Amino acid sequence: MQKLLIKGKKYLNGSISISGSKNATLPILAASILANNTKLRNVPLVKDIFTMTNLLKFIGIKIKVCTKKKTIELVNNNRNINTLAPYKLVKTMRAGILVLGPLLTKYKKAKVSLPGGCAIGTRPVDLHLLALKKLGAKIKIKDGYIIAEAKTGLFGANIKFPSTSVGATENALIAAHGAKGKTILSNCAIEPEILDLISFLKKLGSKIKISGRKISIEGKEISTNKINHKVIFDRIEAGTYLVAGALIGKKITIKKIVPKILKYEISILKKMGAKITYANNFISIKKSKYLKKASVSTKPYPGFPTDLQAQLMVLMTQAQGLSIIKENIFENRFMHVPELRRMGAKIKIKNKTAYIYGPTKLTGAEVMATDLRASVSLVLAGLIADNRTIINRIYHLDRGYEYLEKKLKNCKAAVKRV
Ligand code: EPZ
């Protein structure tokens, strides 16, 4: 098992180009089942993407990945299609559930393994199934699989989500693309990754209108032309490096991004004292001498993202006084806390709220990654800790951060993989 070794207290100086968004690429790859010919550009070549392409190959889609150009080409000639997503491929990546909507709407049936839980929570899929049933699907759960069918196809419907779910909104949008008639989805998630999926579905011919959290979608016969799509930047990767800059940046410039999508995150970091300037496609950030405490609650977009909670917590360990983070999205997303405590952080947890006392000196330790974002918070802690930090189980990092060591080393960090 590979490890990451970090020698702390090296000021970061330089620029970082942000990769394409993993969480935009995954639903768009699933939606490409609806097209005959798709070319995706600016794709992040991270483990989860290859897990999804393996699943699509199993289903019968022809895939060509070009690592140099960061493109994925997909051809669906509708021959030997296997409308099955097996447990062995879905258990390692929950987003495999996203093939349910496209398979159902295009082939009128699908058998998809229940994704099961993960380190951050039980991760139910009831909202996905609620939406597909409203569109006319017959669904039953048997031997750990979702068995769905729609003999006469799916029909447009009015669907109100009881709570916002990124994945359920995505599954419903893709399914509604192939449904007869208009679908209106209310109380949707409207993350930038969903807007990117919507722009992809529009290229497939769908008429889609968004107002607030309401999305109307009128599906259309599957178009036969070649769909060309450039994936948006990864705002969580960008936010992660912004926190690194606020922690120990002499000056870091984050490039290939759209700063306005990170408006909320920038406002929090500025309020805490980080020195930030930005223009239309980059943000520069420097650490400040003193960091002020902050109180943050994770919320669906445009609120503070749960995927940046662990990273912000590391910054809060260096802020003056008591900072607070309330985790509202997942029931168990504080797995990084025991590891940060072993490095010297003073953090108390009470009913899904973390109380972080700062500033505290962090010292390097051997720690263990548990999930993607917890792992990267340990990297951030290692960058500011005295002496050396060893991070185990870094396969979690490889699921969602492209060239992490290389990007940090280019900014003078002492990081190496062994
Ligand atoms: C997406 O997960 C992201 N994954 C997550 O990023 C992200 O943390 C999450 O959205 C929230 O922004 C991808 O896009 C691949 P949800 P998703 O459905 O769709 C509950 C990362 O680090 N819920 O919005 O699974 C659920 O338990 C990953 O890149 C139901 O109750 O998240 C959670 O409490 C981690 N029933 C809340 O809703 C359902 O049917 C939000 O989940 C679905 C979800």
GROMACS .gro file of C-alpha atoms and ligand atoms in nm:
model
  462
    1MET     CA    1   0.000   0.000   0.000
    2GLN     CA    2   0.142   0.335  -0.101
    3LYS     CA    3   0.202   0.616   0.148
    4LEU     CA    4   0.257   0.987   0.121
    5LEU     CA    5   0.551   1.144   0.308
    6ILE     CA    6   0.528   1.518   0.379
    7LYS     CA    7   0.796   1.734   0.537
    8GLY     CA    8   0.605   2.028   0.685
    9LYS     CA    9   0.657   2.404   0.704
   10LYS     CA   10   0.770   2.459   0.344
   11TYR     CA   11   0.608   2.778   0.215
   12LEU     CA   12   0.411   2.719  -0.103
   13ASN     CA   13   0.495   2.941  -0.396
   14GLY     CA   14   0.383   2.900  -0.756
   15SER     CA   15   0.077   2.821  -0.965
   16ILE     CA   16  -0.160   2.525  -0.982
   17SER     CA   17  -0.379   2.436  -1.282
   18ILE     CA   18  -0.708   2.285  -1.173
   19SER     CA   19  -0.828   1.963  -1.340
   20GLY     CA   20  -1.173   1.887  -1.473
   21SER     CA   21  -1.444   1.805  -1.219
   22LYS     CA   22  -1.474   1.438  -1.111
   23ASN     CA   23  -1.830   1.504  -0.992
   24ALA     CA   24  -1.931   1.657  -1.326
   25THR     CA   25  -1.757   1.388  -1.534
   26LEU     CA   26  -1.926   1.094  -1.357
   27PRO     CA   27  -2.292   1.187  -1.434
   28ILE     CA   28  -2.196   1.300  -1.786
   29LEU     CA   29  -2.026   0.964  -1.851
   30ALA     CA   30  -2.347   0.792  -1.735
   31ALA     CA   31  -2.557   1.020  -1.959
   32SER     CA   32  -2.336   0.934  -2.258
   33ILE     CA   33  -2.522   0.599  -2.265
   34LEU     CA   34  -2.802   0.803  -2.428
   35ALA     CA   35  -2.577   0.927  -2.710
   36ASN     CA   36  -2.424   0.731  -2.997
   37ASN     CA   37  -2.098   0.920  -3.011
   38THR     CA   38  -1.949   1.137  -2.735
   39LYS     CA   39  -1.616   1.312  -2.690
   40LEU     CA   40  -1.540   1.455  -2.344
   41ARG     CA   41  -1.250   1.696  -2.291
   42ASN     CA   42  -1.075   1.825  -1.975
   43VAL     CA   43  -1.149   1.492  -1.804
   44PRO     CA   44  -0.968   1.431  -1.469
   45LEU     CA   45  -0.781   1.102  -1.499
   46VAL     CA   46  -0.855   0.986  -1.144
   47LYS     CA   47  -0.951   0.641  -1.019
   48ASP     CA   48  -1.326   0.701  -0.998
   49ILE     CA   49  -1.336   0.798  -1.365
   50PHE     CA   50  -1.174   0.469  -1.465
   51THR     CA   51  -1.414   0.279  -1.240
   52MET     CA   52  -1.702   0.442  -1.428
   53THR     CA   53  -1.548   0.373  -1.772
   54ASN     CA   54  -1.499   0.008  -1.669
   55LEU     CA   55  -1.868  -0.006  -1.576
   56LEU     CA   56  -1.967   0.147  -1.911
   57LYS     CA   57  -1.744  -0.103  -2.097
   58PHE     CA   58  -1.917  -0.385  -1.905
   59ILE     CA   59  -2.252  -0.242  -2.022
   60GLY     CA   60  -2.127  -0.248  -2.382
   61ILE     CA   61  -2.010   0.106  -2.454
   62LYS     CA   62  -1.689   0.137  -2.658
   63ILE     CA   63  -1.442   0.361  -2.474
   64LYS     CA   64  -1.121   0.532  -2.581
   65VAL     CA   65  -0.922   0.727  -2.319
   66CYS     CA   66  -0.640   0.958  -2.426
   67THR     CA   67  -0.434   1.039  -2.113
   68LYS     CA   68  -0.218   1.292  -2.296
   69LYS     CA   69  -0.511   1.497  -2.425
   70LYS     CA   70  -0.732   1.419  -2.123
   71THR     CA   71  -1.018   1.309  -2.345
   72ILE     CA   72  -1.260   1.017  -2.334
   73GLU     CA   73  -1.443   0.906  -2.648
   74LEU     CA   74  -1.751   0.687  -2.610
   75VAL     CA   75  -1.941   0.500  -2.881
   76ASN     CA   76  -2.273   0.331  -2.813
   77ASN     CA   77  -2.374   0.130  -3.119
   78ASN     CA   78  -2.657  -0.030  -2.919
   79ARG     CA   79  -2.526  -0.381  -2.982
   80ASN     CA   80  -2.481  -0.641  -2.703
   81ILE     CA   81  -2.594  -0.395  -2.437
   82ASN     CA   82  -2.591  -0.540  -2.087
   83THR     CA   83  -2.834  -0.342  -1.871
   84LEU     CA   84  -2.655  -0.458  -1.556
   85ALA     CA   85  -2.428  -0.272  -1.311
   86PRO     CA   86  -2.273  -0.550  -1.100
   87TYR     CA   87  -2.188  -0.523  -0.730
   88LYS     CA   88  -1.815  -0.567  -0.794
   89LEU     CA   89  -1.810  -0.243  -0.997
   90VAL     CA   90  -2.060  -0.037  -0.795
   91LYS     CA   91  -1.930  -0.123  -0.446
   92THR     CA   92  -1.603   0.066  -0.504
   93MET     CA   93  -1.777   0.373  -0.639
   94ARG     CA   94  -2.129   0.467  -0.537
   95ALA     CA   95  -2.172   0.693  -0.839
   96GLY     CA   96  -2.226   0.372  -1.037
   97ILE     CA   97  -2.592   0.416  -0.939
   98LEU     CA   98  -2.600   0.696  -1.199
   99VAL     CA   99  -2.629   0.442  -1.484
  100LEU     CA  100  -2.975   0.346  -1.354
  101GLY     CA  101  -3.156   0.644  -1.509
  102PRO     CA  102  -2.995   0.624  -1.857
  103LEU     CA  103  -3.029   0.243  -1.886
  104LEU     CA  104  -3.393   0.257  -1.781
  105THR     CA  105  -3.489   0.545  -2.008
  106LYS     CA  106  -3.308   0.406  -2.313
  107TYR     CA  107  -3.349   0.028  -2.275
  108LYS     CA  108  -3.663   0.020  -2.056
  109LYS     CA  109  -3.489  -0.197  -1.795
  110ALA     CA  110  -3.192  -0.198  -1.560
  111LYS     CA  111  -3.044  -0.411  -1.285
  112VAL     CA  112  -2.808  -0.203  -1.070
  113SER     CA  113  -2.639  -0.307  -0.749
  114LEU     CA  114  -2.741  -0.108  -0.444
  115PRO     CA  115  -2.429   0.101  -0.381
  116GLY     CA  116  -2.415   0.040  -0.007
  117GLY     CA  117  -2.266   0.282   0.238
  118CYS     CA  118  -1.920   0.426   0.273
  119ALA     CA  119  -1.703   0.587   0.540
  120ILE     CA  120  -1.907   0.909   0.548
  121GLY     CA  121  -2.253   0.762   0.578
  122THR     CA  122  -2.518   0.505   0.486
  123ARG     CA  123  -2.575   0.684   0.155
  124PRO     CA  124  -2.936   0.569   0.082
  125VAL     CA  125  -3.079   0.591  -0.271
  126ASP     CA  126  -3.449   0.627  -0.185
  127LEU     CA  127  -3.470   0.969  -0.355
  128HIS     CA  128  -3.330   0.822  -0.680
  129LEU     CA  129  -3.595   0.547  -0.672
  130LEU     CA  130  -3.874   0.789  -0.579
  131ALA     CA  131  -3.803   0.998  -0.890
  132LEU     CA  132  -3.779   0.700  -1.127
  133LYS     CA  133  -4.104   0.552  -0.992
  134LYS     CA  134  -4.278   0.887  -1.051
  135LEU     CA  135  -4.154   0.868  -1.412
  136GLY     CA  136  -4.332   0.532  -1.442
  137ALA     CA  137  -4.064   0.277  -1.355
  138LYS     CA  138  -4.157  -0.046  -1.174
  139ILE     CA  139  -3.884  -0.101  -0.916
  140LYS     CA  140  -3.810  -0.385  -0.678
  141ILE     CA  141  -3.512  -0.461  -0.457
  142LYS     CA  142  -3.385  -0.820  -0.467
  143ASP     CA  143  -3.058  -0.975  -0.342
  144GLY     CA  144  -2.896  -0.635  -0.302
  145TYR     CA  145  -2.994  -0.520  -0.653
  146ILE     CA  146  -3.233  -0.256  -0.782
  147ILE     CA  147  -3.441  -0.422  -1.054
  148ALA     CA  148  -3.616  -0.156  -1.260
  149GLU     CA  149  -3.831  -0.175  -1.569
  150ALA     CA  150  -4.052   0.049  -1.780
  151LYS     CA  151  -4.207  -0.172  -2.048
  152THR     CA  152  -4.382   0.118  -2.221
  153GLY     CA  153  -4.100   0.366  -2.153
  154LEU     CA  154  -4.094   0.655  -1.902
  155PHE     CA  155  -4.341   0.943  -1.898
  156GLY     CA  156  -4.286   1.303  -1.789
  157ALA     CA  157  -4.406   1.382  -1.434
  158ASN     CA  158  -4.405   1.645  -1.161
  159ILE     CA  159  -4.152   1.537  -0.897
  160LYS     CA  160  -4.084   1.721  -0.572
  161PHE     CA  161  -3.775   1.598  -0.388
  162PRO     CA  162  -3.839   1.585  -0.009
  163SER     CA  163  -3.474   1.686   0.035
  164THR     CA  164  -3.203   1.796  -0.207
  165SER     CA  165  -2.982   1.522  -0.348
  166VAL     CA  166  -2.712   1.573  -0.611
  167GLY     CA  167  -2.720   1.213  -0.736
  168ALA     CA  168  -3.099   1.180  -0.733
  169THR     CA  169  -3.134   1.507  -0.927
  170GLU     CA  170  -2.882   1.377  -1.182
  171ASN     CA  171  -3.049   1.036  -1.220
  172ALA     CA  172  -3.390   1.203  -1.260
  173LEU     CA  173  -3.263   1.454  -1.519
  174ILE     CA  174  -3.102   1.183  -1.733
  175ALA     CA  175  -3.409   0.959  -1.707
  176ALA     CA  176  -3.641   1.249  -1.792
  177HIS     CA  177  -3.439   1.319  -2.107
  178GLY     CA  178  -3.567   0.993  -2.255
  179ALA     CA  179  -3.919   1.021  -2.106
  180LYS     CA  180  -4.221   1.110  -2.319
  181GLY     CA  181  -4.347   1.459  -2.236
  182LYS     CA  182  -4.233   1.722  -1.989
  183THR     CA  183  -4.092   1.662  -1.640
  184ILE     CA  184  -4.080   1.923  -1.366
  185LEU     CA  185  -3.835   1.857  -1.082
  186SER     CA  186  -3.870   2.066  -0.765
  187ASN     CA  187  -3.634   2.110  -0.469
  188CYS     CA  188  -3.343   2.000  -0.690
  189ALA     CA  189  -2.975   2.021  -0.612
  190ILE     CA  190  -2.823   2.288  -0.839
  191GLU     CA  191  -2.451   2.228  -0.794
  192PRO     CA  192  -2.230   2.354  -1.082
  193GLU     CA  193  -2.171   1.987  -1.172
  194ILE     CA  194  -2.546   1.949  -1.229
  195LEU     CA  195  -2.548   2.259  -1.449
  196ASP     CA  196  -2.268   2.098  -1.650
  197LEU     CA  197  -2.475   1.779  -1.689
  198ILE     CA  198  -2.765   1.998  -1.803
  199SER     CA  199  -2.550   2.162  -2.069
  200PHE     CA  200  -2.455   1.811  -2.188
  201LEU     CA  201  -2.821   1.699  -2.200
  202LYS     CA  202  -2.909   2.015  -2.398
  203LYS     CA  203  -2.651   1.906  -2.658
  204LEU     CA  204  -2.845   1.578  -2.673
  205GLY     CA  205  -3.153   1.778  -2.766
  206SER     CA  206  -3.331   1.826  -2.435
  207LYS     CA  207  -3.518   2.152  -2.365
  208ILE     CA  208  -3.427   2.239  -2.005
  209LYS     CA  209  -3.523   2.545  -1.798
  210ILE     CA  210  -3.396   2.621  -1.447
  211SER     CA  211  -3.555   2.859  -1.202
  212GLY     CA  212  -3.422   2.846  -0.848
  213ARG     CA  213  -3.439   2.481  -0.742
  214LYS     CA  214  -3.705   2.398  -1.006
  215ILE     CA  215  -3.589   2.234  -1.331
  216SER     CA  216  -3.820   2.155  -1.622
  217ILE     CA  217  -3.696   1.912  -1.887
  218GLU     CA  218  -3.862   1.809  -2.211
  219GLY     CA  219  -3.690   1.503  -2.349
  220LYS     CA  220  -3.629   1.443  -2.717
  221GLU     CA  221  -3.549   1.149  -2.943
  222ILE     CA  222  -3.185   1.050  -2.892
  223SER     CA  223  -2.979   1.259  -3.133
  224THR     CA  224  -2.736   1.078  -3.358
  225ASN     CA  225  -2.471   1.347  -3.403
  226LYS     CA  226  -2.140   1.347  -3.219
  227ILE     CA  227  -2.158   1.522  -2.884
  228ASN     CA  228  -1.853   1.726  -2.791
  229HIS     CA  229  -1.828   1.847  -2.432
  230LYS     CA  230  -1.562   2.012  -2.218
  231VAL     CA  231  -1.606   1.928  -1.849
  232ILE     CA  232  -1.607   2.218  -1.602
  233PHE     CA  233  -1.322   2.268  -1.353
  234ASP     CA  234  -1.316   2.088  -1.018
  235ARG     CA  235  -1.428   2.350  -0.764
  236ILE     CA  236  -1.349   2.117  -0.471
  237GLU     CA  237  -0.993   2.063  -0.591
  238ALA     CA  238  -0.963   2.442  -0.635
  239GLY     CA  239  -1.105   2.503  -0.286
  240THR     CA  240  -0.859   2.251  -0.142
  241TYR     CA  241  -0.559   2.437  -0.284
  242LEU     CA  242  -0.706   2.770  -0.173
  243VAL     CA  243  -0.703   2.637   0.184
  244ALA     CA  244  -0.341   2.524   0.130
  245GLY     CA  245  -0.258   2.880   0.024
  246ALA     CA  246  -0.436   3.029   0.327
  247LEU     CA  247  -0.242   2.787   0.551
  248ILE     CA  248   0.111   2.825   0.416
  249GLY     CA  249   0.110   3.010   0.084
  250LYS     CA  250   0.377   3.268   0.016
  251LYS     CA  251   0.168   3.314  -0.296
  252ILE     CA  252  -0.027   3.047  -0.485
  253THR     CA  253  -0.214   3.120  -0.807
  254ILE     CA  254  -0.495   2.877  -0.887
  255LYS     CA  255  -0.561   2.868  -1.261
  256LYS     CA  256  -0.818   2.731  -1.509
  257ILE     CA  257  -1.113   2.812  -1.283
  258VAL     CA  258  -1.422   3.035  -1.269
  259PRO     CA  259  -1.382   3.229  -0.941
  260LYS     CA  260  -1.749   3.330  -0.915
  261ILE     CA  261  -1.841   2.962  -0.861
  262LEU     CA  262  -1.623   2.976  -0.545
  263LYS     CA  263  -1.774   3.304  -0.421
  264TYR     CA  264  -1.885   3.167  -0.084
  265GLU     CA  265  -1.558   2.985  -0.017
  266ILE     CA  266  -1.357   3.297  -0.109
  267SER     CA  267  -1.570   3.508   0.130
  268ILE     CA  268  -1.507   3.266   0.420
  269LEU     CA  269  -1.129   3.257   0.357
  270LYS     CA  270  -1.117   3.637   0.326
  271LYS     CA  271  -1.315   3.678   0.649
  272MET     CA  272  -1.061   3.451   0.821
  273GLY     CA  273  -0.785   3.680   0.698
  274ALA     CA  274  -0.637   3.514   0.389
  275LYS     CA  275  -0.512   3.763   0.132
  276ILE     CA  276  -0.701   3.689  -0.191
  277THR     CA  277  -0.709   3.859  -0.530
  278TYR     CA  278  -0.885   3.722  -0.836
  279ALA     CA  279  -0.988   3.794  -1.194
  280ASN     CA  280  -1.197   3.603  -1.447
  281ASN     CA  281  -0.998   3.276  -1.458
  282PHE     CA  282  -0.756   3.268  -1.165
  283ILE     CA  283  -0.735   3.331  -0.792
  284SER     CA  284  -0.417   3.425  -0.602
  285ILE     CA  285  -0.393   3.361  -0.229
  286LYS     CA  286  -0.135   3.428   0.043
  287LYS     CA  287  -0.135   3.327   0.404
  288SER     CA  288  -0.176   3.602   0.659
  289LYS     CA  289   0.005   3.642   0.990
  290TYR     CA  290  -0.314   3.597   1.192
  291LEU     CA  291  -0.620   3.395   1.103
  292LYS     CA  292  -0.957   3.485   1.252
  293LYS     CA  293  -1.200   3.220   1.378
  294ALA     CA  294  -1.513   3.141   1.174
  295SER     CA  295  -1.844   2.958   1.205
  296VAL     CA  296  -1.962   2.760   0.902
  297SER     CA  297  -2.248   2.521   0.825
  298THR     CA  298  -2.227   2.285   0.526
  299LYS     CA  299  -2.520   2.323   0.287
  300PRO     CA  300  -2.623   2.231  -0.068
  301TYR     CA  301  -2.484   2.471  -0.331
  302PRO     CA  302  -2.456   2.770  -0.321
  303GLY     CA  303  -2.387   2.713   0.052
  304PHE     CA  304  -2.053   2.594   0.190
  305PRO     CA  305  -1.980   2.250   0.036
  306THR     CA  306  -1.955   1.944   0.259
  307ASP     CA  307  -1.666   1.834   0.035
  308LEU     CA  308  -1.454   2.121   0.169
  309GLN     CA  309  -1.548   2.077   0.538
  310ALA     CA  310  -1.245   1.867   0.633
  311GLN     CA  311  -1.008   2.101   0.453
  312LEU     CA  312  -1.150   2.416   0.619
  313MET     CA  313  -1.122   2.245   0.958
  314VAL     CA  314  -0.744   2.228   0.920
  315LEU     CA  315  -0.735   2.603   0.855
  316MET     CA  316  -0.950   2.660   1.164
  317THR     CA  317  -0.690   2.481   1.380
  318GLN     CA  318  -0.464   2.778   1.300
  319ALA     CA  319  -0.725   3.050   1.364
  320GLN     CA  320  -0.740   3.256   1.683
  321GLY     CA  321  -1.012   3.134   1.917
  322LEU     CA  322  -1.304   2.892   1.881
  323SER     CA  323  -1.417   2.808   1.527
  324ILE     CA  324  -1.727   2.600   1.456
  325ILE     CA  325  -1.827   2.373   1.166
  326LYS     CA  326  -2.170   2.213   1.147
  327GLU     CA  327  -2.190   1.916   0.908
  328ASN     CA  328  -2.550   1.905   0.781
  329ILE     CA  329  -2.517   1.681   0.475
  330PHE     CA  330  -2.361   1.352   0.591
  331GLU     CA  331  -2.401   1.172   0.922
  332ASN     CA  332  -2.041   1.064   0.968
  333ARG     CA  333  -1.809   1.307   0.798
  334PHE     CA  334  -1.567   1.376   1.082
  335MET     CA  335  -1.338   1.076   1.027
  336HIS     CA  336  -1.044   1.315   0.983
  337VAL     CA  337  -1.089   1.452   1.338
  338PRO     CA  338  -0.922   1.165   1.535
  339GLU     CA  339  -0.627   1.180   1.294
  340LEU     CA  340  -0.596   1.559   1.324
  341ARG     CA  341  -0.610   1.525   1.704
  342ARG     CA  342  -0.311   1.289   1.683
  343MET     CA  343  -0.124   1.573   1.515
  344GLY     CA  344  -0.210   1.808   1.801
  345ALA     CA  345  -0.539   1.966   1.691
  346LYS     CA  346  -0.784   2.057   1.969
  347ILE     CA  347  -1.127   1.958   1.832
  348LYS     CA  348  -1.445   1.861   2.015
  349ILE     CA  349  -1.743   1.699   1.839
  350LYS     CA  350  -2.102   1.731   1.962
  351ASN     CA  351  -2.415   1.644   1.755
  352LYS     CA  352  -2.257   1.679   1.411
  353THR     CA  353  -2.082   2.001   1.511
  354ALA     CA  354  -1.705   2.039   1.543
  355TYR     CA  355  -1.559   2.297   1.786
  356ILE     CA  356  -1.202   2.380   1.684
  357TYR     CA  357  -0.975   2.566   1.930
  358GLY     CA  358  -0.687   2.753   1.774
  359PRO     CA  359  -0.421   2.834   1.704
  360THR     CA  360  -0.260   2.495   1.778
  361LYS     CA  361   0.080   2.377   1.669
  362LEU     CA  362   0.052   2.058   1.464
  363THR     CA  363   0.326   1.798   1.469
  364GLY     CA  364   0.385   1.534   1.204
  365ALA     CA  365   0.259   1.183   1.274
  366GLU     CA  366   0.174   0.859   1.095
  367VAL     CA  367  -0.195   0.894   1.005
  368MET     CA  368  -0.457   0.706   0.805
  369ALA     CA  369  -0.679   0.827   0.524
  370THR     CA  370  -1.042   0.713   0.546
  371ASP     CA  371  -1.227   0.889   0.265
  372LEU     CA  372  -1.136   1.118  -0.021
  373ARG     CA  373  -1.176   1.456   0.148
  374ALA     CA  374  -1.057   1.345   0.492
  375SER     CA  375  -0.737   1.222   0.322
  376VAL     CA  376  -0.663   1.556   0.165
  377SER     CA  377  -0.722   1.735   0.499
  378LEU     CA  378  -0.436   1.521   0.638
  379VAL     CA  379  -0.217   1.636   0.349
  380LEU     CA  380  -0.299   1.999   0.435
  381ALA     CA  381  -0.218   1.933   0.803
  382GLY     CA  382   0.111   1.770   0.699
  383LEU     CA  383   0.207   2.081   0.500
  384ILE     CA  384   0.201   2.298   0.816
  385ALA     CA  385   0.307   2.040   1.078
  386ASP     CA  386   0.651   2.024   1.237
  387ASN     CA  387   0.875   1.745   1.103
  388ARG     CA  388   0.732   1.463   0.895
  389THR     CA  389   0.383   1.325   0.835
  390ILE     CA  390   0.317   0.982   0.684
  391ILE     CA  391  -0.027   0.927   0.531
  392ASN     CA  392  -0.141   0.567   0.480
  393ARG     CA  393  -0.414   0.432   0.245
  394ILE     CA  394  -0.366   0.710  -0.007
  395TYR     CA  395  -0.571   0.518  -0.262
  396HIS     CA  396  -0.853   0.731  -0.120
  397LEU     CA  397  -0.672   1.041  -0.250
  398ASP     CA  398  -0.619   0.886  -0.593
  399ARG     CA  399  -0.995   0.854  -0.636
  400GLY     CA  400  -1.040   1.226  -0.677
  401TYR     CA  401  -0.718   1.432  -0.689
  402GLU     CA  402  -0.523   1.435  -1.015
  403TYR     CA  403  -0.141   1.472  -0.984
  404LEU     CA  404  -0.170   1.594  -0.623
  405GLU     CA  405   0.198   1.548  -0.534
  406LYS     CA  406   0.314   1.695  -0.864
  407LYS     CA  407   0.096   2.006  -0.824
  408LEU     CA  408   0.217   2.059  -0.466
  409LYS     CA  409   0.583   1.990  -0.554
  410ASN     CA  410   0.557   2.250  -0.830
  411CYS     CA  411   0.478   2.493  -0.549
  412LYS     CA  412   0.785   2.388  -0.346
  413ALA     CA  413   0.609   2.146  -0.108
  414ALA     CA  414   0.821   1.853   0.021
  415VAL     CA  415   0.582   1.570  -0.068
  416LYS     CA  416   0.665   1.224  -0.200
  417ARG     CA  417   0.483   0.899  -0.259
  418VAL     CA  418   0.648   0.575  -0.139
  419EPZ     C1  419  -2.258   1.390  -0.436
  419EPZ     O1  420  -2.286   1.271  -0.364
  419EPZ     C2  421  -2.106   1.394  -0.449
  419EPZ     N1  422  -2.061   1.277  -0.524
  419EPZ     C3  423  -2.043   1.395  -0.311
  419EPZ     O2  424  -1.902   1.408  -0.328
  419EPZ     C4  425  -2.093   1.518  -0.235
  419EPZ     O3  426  -2.040   1.517  -0.105
  419EPZ     C5  427  -2.247   1.515  -0.228
  419EPZ     O4  428  -2.301   1.506  -0.362
  419EPZ     C6  429  -2.305   1.637  -0.161
  419EPZ     O5  430  -2.267   1.751  -0.232
  419EPZ     C7  431  -2.068   1.282  -0.659
  419EPZ     O6  432  -2.114   1.378  -0.719
  419EPZ     C8  433  -2.016   1.161  -0.731
  419EPZ     P1  434  -2.644   1.361  -0.215
  419EPZ     P2  435  -2.440   1.220  -0.353
  419EPZ     O7  436  -2.736   1.265  -0.282
  419EPZ     O8  437  -2.511   1.248  -0.479
  419EPZ     C9  438  -2.896   1.189   0.145
  419EPZ    C10  439  -1.679   1.350  -0.305
  419EPZ     O9  440  -1.606   1.363  -0.206
  419EPZ     N2  441  -2.963   1.109   0.043
  419EPZ    O10  442  -2.653   1.505  -0.249
  419EPZ    O11  443  -2.440   1.080  -0.303
  419EPZ    C11  444  -2.751   1.148   0.162
  419EPZ    O12  445  -2.741   1.041   0.254
  419EPZ    C12  446  -1.820   1.298  -0.287
  419EPZ    O13  447  -1.648   1.380  -0.423
  419EPZ    C13  448  -3.079   1.038   0.078
  419EPZ    O14  449  -3.123   1.042   0.193
  419EPZ    O15  450  -2.493   1.314  -0.238
  419EPZ    C14  451  -2.687   1.273   0.215
  419EPZ    O16  452  -2.712   1.282   0.353
  419EPZ    C15  453  -1.846   1.253  -0.143
  419EPZ     N3  454  -3.141   0.964  -0.017
  419EPZ    C16  455  -2.766   1.384   0.145
  419EPZ    O17  456  -2.887   1.324   0.098
  419EPZ    C17  457  -3.096   0.958  -0.146
  419EPZ    O18  458  -3.160   0.890  -0.229
  419EPZ    C18  459  -2.695   1.445   0.026
  419EPZ    O19  460  -2.656   1.340  -0.058
  419EPZ    C19  461  -2.980   1.030  -0.180
  419EPZ    C20  462  -2.916   1.104  -0.084
   0.00000   0.00000   0.00000
